[in-house]
Short mmCIF file of C-alpha atoms in Angstrom, two decimals:
data_model
loop_
_atom_site.label_atom_id
_atom_site.label_comp_id
_atom_site.label_asym_id
_atom_site.label_seq_id
_atom_site.Cartn_x
_atom_site.Cartn_y
_atom_site.Cartn_z
CA MET R 1038 13.36 -14.70 -5.23
CA GLY R 1039 13.39 -12.80 -1.70
CA GLY R 1040 15.57 -13.06 1.30
CA ARG R 1041 18.36 -11.15 3.51
CA ARG R 1042 21.15 -11.81 0.56
CA LEU R 1043 21.63 -10.65 -2.55
CA PRO R 1044 22.98 -12.67 -5.51
CA GLU R 1045 26.45 -12.85 -6.31
CA GLY R 1046 27.90 -9.73 -8.61
CA TYR R 1047 24.71 -7.16 -7.64
CA VAL R 1048 25.56 -3.75 -6.83
CA GLU R 1049 23.51 -0.56 -6.00
CA ILE R 1050 22.32 0.84 -9.20
CA ASP R 1051 19.49 3.23 -8.08
CA ARG R 1052 17.32 4.44 -5.08
CA TRP R 1053 13.90 5.96 -5.57
CA THR R 1054 11.78 8.07 -2.93
CA ALA R 1055 8.58 9.71 -2.97
CA LYS R 1056 10.53 13.07 -3.24
CA GLN R 1057 11.86 12.24 -6.40
CA ALA R 1058 8.47 11.92 -7.79
CA SER R 1059 7.47 14.54 -10.37
CA ALA R 1060 4.66 16.84 -9.85
CA LYS R 1061 3.08 15.06 -13.10
CA GLU R 1062 3.49 11.61 -10.69
CA GLY R 1063 2.32 13.22 -7.69
CA LEU R 1064 -1.06 14.83 -9.06
CA LEU R 1065 -1.65 11.39 -10.58
CA SER R 1066 -1.09 10.44 -7.47
CA VAL R 1067 -3.60 12.46 -5.99
CA LEU R 1068 -5.92 12.06 -8.46
CA ILE R 1069 -6.22 8.24 -8.33
CA GLY R 1070 -6.83 8.43 -4.83
CA LEU R 1071 -9.66 10.74 -5.12
CA VAL R 1072 -11.23 8.23 -7.59
CA ALA R 1073 -10.48 5.78 -4.91
CA PHE R 1074 -12.14 7.12 -2.40
CA VAL R 1075 -15.14 8.11 -4.48
CA ALA R 1076 -15.24 4.68 -5.92
CA ALA R 1077 -15.14 2.97 -2.77
CA LEU R 1078 -17.06 5.21 -0.78
CA SER R 1079 -19.84 4.31 -3.85
CA ALA R 1080 -19.13 0.60 -3.71
CA THR R 1081 -19.59 0.70 0.30
CA ALA R 1082 -23.10 2.26 -0.04
CA LEU R 1083 -24.00 -0.92 -2.66
CA ILE R 1084 -22.31 -3.62 -0.78
CA VAL R 1085 -24.76 -2.19 2.43
CA GLY R 1086 -27.81 -1.52 0.42
CA ALA R 1087 -27.79 -4.94 -1.35
CA ALA R 1088 -27.17 -6.90 2.04
CA THR R 1089 -30.08 -4.97 4.13
CA GLY R 1090 -32.40 -4.50 1.47
CA SER R 1091 -32.51 -0.96 1.90
CA GLY R 1092 -31.81 1.71 -1.38
CA GLU R 1093 -29.97 4.04 1.09
CA VAL R 1094 -27.46 3.92 3.63
CA THR R 1095 -27.90 6.40 7.15
CA ILE R 1096 -25.50 6.16 9.91
CA GLY R 1097 -26.51 8.23 13.11
CA GLY R 1098 -24.13 11.24 14.09
CA GLU R 1099 -22.25 10.16 17.18
CA THR R 1100 -21.69 6.45 15.33
CA PHE R 1101 -20.76 8.09 12.03
CA LEU R 1102 -17.59 10.05 13.86
CA LEU R 1103 -16.87 6.42 16.16
CA GLY R 1104 -16.88 4.85 13.29
CA VAL R 1105 -14.90 6.99 10.83
CA LEU R 1106 -12.18 7.45 13.86
CA VAL R 1107 -11.85 3.59 14.53
CA GLY R 1108 -12.43 2.67 11.28
CA LEU R 1109 -9.07 4.89 9.97
CA VAL R 1110 -7.13 3.52 12.68
CA LEU R 1111 -8.34 0.00 11.63
CA GLY R 1112 -7.77 0.70 8.20
CA VAL R 1113 -4.23 1.90 8.45
CA THR R 1114 -3.60 -0.75 10.76
CA LEU R 1115 -4.72 -3.78 8.31
CA HIS R 1116 -3.02 -1.55 5.24
CA GLU R 1117 0.37 -1.83 6.81
CA ALA R 1118 0.12 -5.36 8.21
CA VAL R 1119 -0.36 -7.08 5.12
CA HIS R 1120 2.36 -5.45 3.61
CA GLY R 1121 4.54 -6.75 6.77
CA VAL R 1122 2.95 -10.40 6.61
CA PHE R 1123 3.87 -10.31 2.91
CA PHE R 1124 7.73 -9.03 3.05
CA LEU R 1125 7.76 -11.63 6.48
CA ALA R 1126 6.94 -14.32 4.11
CA PHE R 1127 9.06 -13.48 1.27
CA GLY R 1128 12.51 -13.72 3.62
CA GLY R 1129 12.13 -10.17 5.03
CA ARG R 1130 11.97 -8.39 8.60
CA PRO R 1131 9.34 -6.03 8.67
CA ARG R 1132 9.19 -2.83 10.32
CA PHE R 1133 6.76 -0.26 10.78
CA GLY R 1134 6.78 3.80 11.44
CA PHE R 1135 5.20 7.18 10.62
CA LYS R 1136 6.28 10.09 8.60
CA PRO R 1137 4.53 13.26 10.10
CA TRP R 1138 4.76 14.30 6.70
CA THR R 1139 6.25 13.52 3.34
CA ARG R 1140 5.07 15.05 -0.01
CA PHE R 1141 1.88 13.12 0.52
CA GLY R 1142 1.45 14.32 3.56
CA PRO R 1143 1.48 12.07 7.09
CA VAL R 1144 2.18 8.49 6.19
CA PHE R 1145 2.41 5.34 7.94
CA TYR R 1146 4.51 2.88 6.13
CA ALA R 1147 5.86 -1.03 6.01
CA ALA R 1148 9.43 -1.42 5.48
CA ALA R 1149 12.18 -4.23 4.96
CA PRO R 1150 15.57 -2.90 5.27
CA GLY R 1151 17.87 -5.47 4.77
CA SER R 1152 15.57 -7.82 2.59
CA TYR R 1153 16.15 -7.98 -0.94
CA LEU R 1154 12.96 -9.13 -3.01
CA ASN R 1155 12.92 -9.93 -6.87
CA ARG R 1156 10.64 -7.79 -8.89
CA PRO R 1157 7.36 -10.32 -8.74
CA LEU R 1158 7.82 -10.32 -5.41
CA TYR R 1159 7.86 -6.76 -4.82
CA LEU R 1160 4.93 -5.86 -6.66
CA ALA R 1161 3.17 -8.63 -4.72
CA ALA R 1162 3.98 -6.85 -1.21
CA GLY R 1163 3.29 -3.76 -2.50
CA LEU R 1164 -0.06 -4.35 -4.28
CA ALA R 1165 -1.63 -7.19 -1.26
CA PRO R 1166 -3.32 -4.43 0.29
CA ALA R 1167 -5.24 -3.04 -2.97
CA VAL R 1168 -5.90 -6.61 -3.86
CA LEU R 1169 -6.40 -8.96 -1.20
CA LEU R 1170 -7.53 -6.90 2.05
CA THR R 1171 -10.11 -5.08 -0.36
CA ALA R 1172 -11.33 -8.25 -1.40
CA ALA R 1173 -11.32 -9.70 2.30
CA LEU R 1174 -13.07 -6.29 3.79
CA ALA R 1175 -16.07 -6.53 0.89
CA PRO R 1176 -17.86 -9.87 2.53
CA ILE R 1177 -17.39 -8.72 6.09
CA LEU R 1178 -19.04 -5.43 5.24
CA ALA R 1179 -21.94 -7.15 3.61
CA PHE R 1180 -22.02 -9.38 6.99
CA VAL R 1181 -21.91 -6.72 9.29
CA ALA R 1182 -23.79 -4.22 7.05
CA ALA R 1183 -27.05 -4.03 9.76
CA GLU R 1184 -25.20 -3.04 12.36
CA ASP R 1185 -24.72 0.27 12.42
CA LEU R 1186 -21.41 0.85 13.94
CA LEU R 1187 -19.41 -2.38 12.72
CA ALA R 1188 -21.27 -1.22 9.75
CA SER R 1189 -19.19 2.08 9.78
CA VAL R 1190 -16.10 0.68 11.12
CA VAL R 1191 -15.80 -1.66 8.17
CA MET R 1192 -16.66 0.58 5.57
CA TRP R 1193 -14.24 3.43 6.74
CA ALA R 1194 -11.28 0.42 6.75
CA PHE R 1195 -12.03 -0.21 3.56
CA VAL R 1196 -12.38 3.25 2.05
CA LEU R 1197 -8.80 3.92 3.27
CA ASN R 1198 -7.14 0.69 2.37
CA VAL R 1199 -8.71 1.43 -1.14
CA ALA R 1200 -7.85 5.15 -1.18
CA GLY R 1201 -4.39 4.35 0.32
CA SER R 1202 -3.22 2.01 -2.51
CA ALA R 1203 -2.87 5.36 -4.68
CA GLY R 1204 0.83 5.64 -2.98
CA ASP R 1205 1.32 2.09 -3.17
CA MET R 1206 0.40 2.08 -6.75
CA LEU R 1207 2.89 5.05 -7.93
CA MET R 1208 5.71 3.05 -6.36
CA MET R 1209 5.07 -0.30 -8.00
CA ARG R 1210 4.40 1.64 -11.30
CA LYS R 1211 7.93 3.00 -10.88
CA VAL R 1212 9.03 -0.56 -9.75
CA MET R 1213 8.14 -2.02 -13.63
CA SER R 1214 10.32 0.76 -14.96
CA TYR R 1215 13.77 -1.61 -13.66
CA PRO R 1216 14.97 -4.48 -15.46
CA ARG R 1217 13.62 -7.74 -14.71
CA ALA R 1218 16.56 -9.18 -12.62
CA SER R 1219 16.42 -6.66 -10.09
CA ARG R 1220 16.02 -6.86 -6.48
CA PHE R 1221 14.45 -4.35 -4.26
CA GLU R 1222 15.04 -3.13 -0.68
CA ASP R 1223 12.04 -1.06 0.89
CA THR R 1224 12.94 1.86 3.14
CA GLY R 1225 9.65 2.95 4.02
CA ASP R 1226 9.83 6.00 2.14
CA GLY R 1227 10.63 4.38 -0.97
CA PHE R 1228 13.39 1.57 -2.43
CA VAL R 1229 16.76 0.76 -3.23
CA VAL R 1230 17.32 -0.81 -6.30
CA TYR R 1231 20.22 -3.37 -6.96
CA GLY R 1232 21.53 -5.25 -10.17
CA PRO R 1233 24.04 -7.45 -11.86
CA VAL R 1234 27.21 -5.46 -12.53
CA GLY R 1235 27.05 -5.04 -16.35
CA GLY R 1236 23.36 -6.46 -16.78
CA PRO R 1237 20.78 -5.28 -19.09
CA GLU R 1238 19.01 -1.66 -18.25
CA SER R 1239 15.86 -2.30 -19.92
CA PRO R 1240 12.80 -4.05 -18.01
#
């Protein structure tokens, strides 16, 4: 369950932030991001090509640059908004912000301070952009494929959302290492973990 109350007897048992990620985890996140970026670009080319009946995708210089700029802004906004919507739906109060520099570079974030989600709900909120937003943007891209500017905007929003989900996946991988009974409070650059006093320590 979610909400703004911890179950009786729960105390803070751990904290995790991106700063605590090991070099191996950081490298893994970068590799996942790069693979996701390339895969997303390939997917958009296939979608546009299939929708327009063309074997290649070409977008003019000015249109390309404008599409990249607007698409990146749209992608970040939608990505964090989806996190926020899920936090809100699960009883939290989402907060949004920007950190100019972290271990993984500049980061926009959605957080839910003062809200405590169980593991399934926190996983759902964390992975929602990667799953639901990606699934929503793909048909939209096919629909606007013939419009150069719109196609470029949606394409880069799609790519950024997919590649930007690498950090979410790293966090959710860490979440899975905590016991099922845990509650999680998202802080923007990580999370606080709560559990029952004397409770089980295995996932």
